């Protein structure tokens, strides 16, 4: 019986050793150290992120708006009379040249207006007017504008003449004033439409200059002057 017990014990030991050899060992998976360290670096607390210097964003410079120059047109004219400008316009239209008559007011000179300021009432201004006329000083009541009920003492083309009248009035005990009045010179020009400018060549300009005395041609902004109509 003892030998049988020992035999069974040996058989059990043999079976245990054989069973351990047949079962494969499972290796424990460990993440690579580099991946662990990289993940650790990407993790920051919010309190730590506030201490980091802010990144400067480079903003692309704004694109500059292109300089749009006003469209230029050919103008024919420089006429003193509107009728002459209309005749040139009709000539161009008959030649299929689209055009339009326009007026240009250019400052020519300055006039000098001598006057007395309005008084408290019209009756007072009329009494003052009679006094001036009794002294043989040309004068009249101003009936409109910001100087209504004032007294006009004349408009003079030269400042010396106006100052002489003012001095005469000051010697008589009055307080005259002077205002400059710009005087504009109006001339008439025919504007050639941009699409028809190519039709007005040198030959056409020579013919127009022969038929219309004093005709000039200039290049100016298309919308620089107002229409005469």
Tab-separated table of C-alpha atoms in Angstrom, residues 39-173:
chain	number	residue	atom	x	y	z
A	39	UNK	CA	1.488	62.398	-22.544
A	40	UNK	CA	2.683	63.721	-19.229
A	41	UNK	CA	4.123	66.840	-20.895
A	42	UNK	CA	0.832	67.621	-22.669
A	43	UNK	CA	-1.105	67.658	-19.413
A	44	UNK	CA	-1.067	71.002	-17.588
A	45	UNK	CA	-3.201	72.425	-14.868
A	46	UNK	CA	-5.252	75.541	-15.607
A	47	UNK	CA	-3.337	77.403	-12.937
A	48	UNK	CA	-0.104	76.593	-14.710
A	49	UNK	CA	-1.398	77.700	-18.131
A	50	UNK	CA	-2.227	81.171	-16.781
A	51	UNK	CA	1.427	81.692	-15.930
A	52	UNK	CA	2.656	80.900	-19.415
A	53	UNK	CA	3.478	83.909	-21.638
A	54	UNK	CA	0.776	84.679	-24.168
A	55	UNK	CA	1.638	83.918	-27.754
A	56	UNK	CA	1.775	86.886	-30.066
A	57	UNK	CA	-0.364	86.531	-33.112
A	58	UNK	CA	1.047	88.135	-36.182
A	59	UNK	CA	-1.770	89.896	-37.940
A	60	UNK	CA	-1.521	90.222	-41.641
A	61	UNK	CA	-1.455	93.858	-42.719
A	62	UNK	CA	-4.723	95.104	-44.126
A	63	UNK	CA	-4.788	95.417	-47.846
A	64	UNK	CA	-4.694	98.998	-48.992
A	65	UNK	CA	-7.591	100.138	-51.043
A	66	UNK	CA	-6.447	100.956	-54.552
A	67	UNK	CA	-6.308	104.650	-55.404
A	68	UNK	CA	-9.190	105.120	-57.787
A	69	UNK	CA	-8.576	108.182	-59.882
A	70	UNK	CA	-11.616	110.049	-61.236
A	71	UNK	CA	-12.408	109.327	-64.857
A	72	UNK	CA	-11.139	112.028	-67.217
A	73	UNK	CA	-13.117	113.412	-70.146
A	74	UNK	CA	-12.403	115.594	-73.117
A	75	UNK	CA	-13.971	119.071	-72.914
A	76	UNK	CA	-14.385	121.412	-75.871
A	77	UNK	CA	-15.224	125.060	-75.475
A	78	UNK	CA	-14.388	127.973	-73.269
A	79	UNK	CA	-17.188	129.987	-74.882
A	80	UNK	CA	-18.646	133.140	-73.379
A	81	UNK	CA	-22.109	132.507	-74.845
A	82	UNK	CA	-24.221	129.450	-74.138
A	83	UNK	CA	-25.557	129.452	-77.693
A	84	UNK	CA	-22.097	128.781	-79.104
A	85	UNK	CA	-21.661	125.833	-76.756
A	86	UNK	CA	-25.021	124.410	-77.834
A	87	UNK	CA	-23.991	124.697	-81.480
A	88	UNK	CA	-20.829	122.676	-80.827
A	89	UNK	CA	-22.870	120.086	-78.936
A	90	UNK	CA	-25.284	119.704	-81.845
A	91	UNK	CA	-22.375	119.340	-84.289
A	92	UNK	CA	-20.871	116.529	-82.212
A	93	UNK	CA	-24.203	114.747	-81.842
A	94	UNK	CA	-24.663	114.842	-85.623
A	95	UNK	CA	-21.313	113.022	-85.881
A	96	UNK	CA	-22.479	110.315	-83.411
A	97	UNK	CA	-20.296	111.772	-80.661
A	98	UNK	CA	-22.183	111.662	-77.379
A	99	UNK	CA	-21.696	114.986	-75.619
A	100	UNK	CA	-23.273	117.346	-73.110
A	101	UNK	CA	-23.071	121.094	-72.560
A	102	UNK	CA	-21.780	122.162	-69.169
A	103	UNK	CA	-21.059	125.477	-67.438
A	104	UNK	CA	-17.927	126.273	-65.452
A	105	UNK	CA	-17.844	129.124	-62.945
A	106	UNK	CA	-14.291	130.195	-62.242
A	107	UNK	CA	-13.331	132.971	-59.810
A	108	UNK	CA	-12.350	135.984	-61.872
A	109	UNK	CA	-11.998	138.913	-59.466
A	110	UNK	CA	-13.297	140.413	-56.234
A	111	UNK	CA	-15.647	143.377	-55.755
A	112	UNK	CA	-15.723	145.472	-52.576
A	113	UNK	CA	-19.055	146.370	-51.027
A	114	UNK	CA	-19.233	149.312	-48.630
A	115	UNK	CA	-22.290	149.484	-46.371
A	116	UNK	CA	-23.714	150.561	-43.026
A	117	UNK	CA	-24.999	147.891	-40.666
A	118	UNK	CA	-28.801	147.611	-40.184
A	119	UNK	CA	-30.283	149.712	-37.407
A	120	UNK	CA	-32.907	148.690	-34.850
A	121	UNK	CA	-35.846	149.367	-37.190
A	122	UNK	CA	-36.582	150.179	-40.805
A	123	UNK	CA	-37.751	153.664	-39.822
A	124	UNK	CA	-34.348	154.387	-38.251
A	125	UNK	CA	-32.577	153.140	-41.393
A	126	UNK	CA	-34.765	155.397	-43.561
A	127	UNK	CA	-33.900	158.441	-41.419
A	128	UNK	CA	-30.215	157.585	-41.771
A	129	UNK	CA	-30.638	157.195	-45.534
A	130	UNK	CA	-32.156	160.709	-45.779
A	131	UNK	CA	-29.228	162.123	-43.830
A	132	UNK	CA	-26.754	160.545	-46.255
A	133	UNK	CA	-28.646	161.775	-49.298
A	134	UNK	CA	-28.715	165.282	-47.813
A	135	UNK	CA	-24.912	165.084	-47.732
A	136	UNK	CA	-24.974	164.050	-51.406
A	137	UNK	CA	-23.712	160.530	-50.632
A	138	UNK	CA	-25.061	157.879	-52.965
A	139	UNK	CA	-26.860	155.242	-50.888
A	140	UNK	CA	-29.935	152.989	-50.822
A	141	UNK	CA	-31.757	150.625	-48.468
A	142	UNK	CA	-30.822	146.906	-48.635
A	143	UNK	CA	-34.067	144.946	-48.998
A	144	UNK	CA	-32.900	141.329	-48.810
A	145	UNK	CA	-30.184	139.076	-47.445
A	146	UNK	CA	-28.478	139.069	-44.065
A	147	UNK	CA	-28.042	142.876	-44.263
A	148	UNK	CA	-31.711	143.707	-44.802
A	149	UNK	CA	-32.532	147.307	-43.726
A	150	UNK	CA	-28.843	148.153	-43.905
A	151	UNK	CA	-27.624	150.918	-46.214
A	152	UNK	CA	-25.505	150.145	-49.254
A	153	UNK	CA	-22.946	152.753	-50.207
A	154	UNK	CA	-21.732	151.177	-53.423
A	155	UNK	CA	-19.829	148.213	-54.891
A	156	UNK	CA	-16.349	148.961	-56.189
A	157	UNK	CA	-13.987	146.864	-58.346
A	158	UNK	CA	-10.903	148.234	-56.564
A	159	UNK	CA	-10.164	148.187	-52.871
A	160	UNK	CA	-8.628	151.686	-53.048
A	161	UNK	CA	-11.910	153.177	-54.235
A	162	UNK	CA	-13.855	151.426	-51.492
A	163	UNK	CA	-11.413	152.579	-48.815
A	164	UNK	CA	-11.701	156.181	-50.038
A	165	UNK	CA	-15.492	156.085	-49.621
A	166	UNK	CA	-15.127	154.544	-46.170
A	167	UNK	CA	-12.749	157.294	-45.116
A	168	UNK	CA	-15.209	159.978	-46.283
A	169	UNK	CA	-18.002	158.373	-44.240
A	170	UNK	CA	-15.822	158.038	-41.145
A	171	UNK	CA	-14.955	161.745	-41.402
A	172	UNK	CA	-18.704	162.443	-41.433
A	173	UNK	CA	-19.203	160.441	-38.226
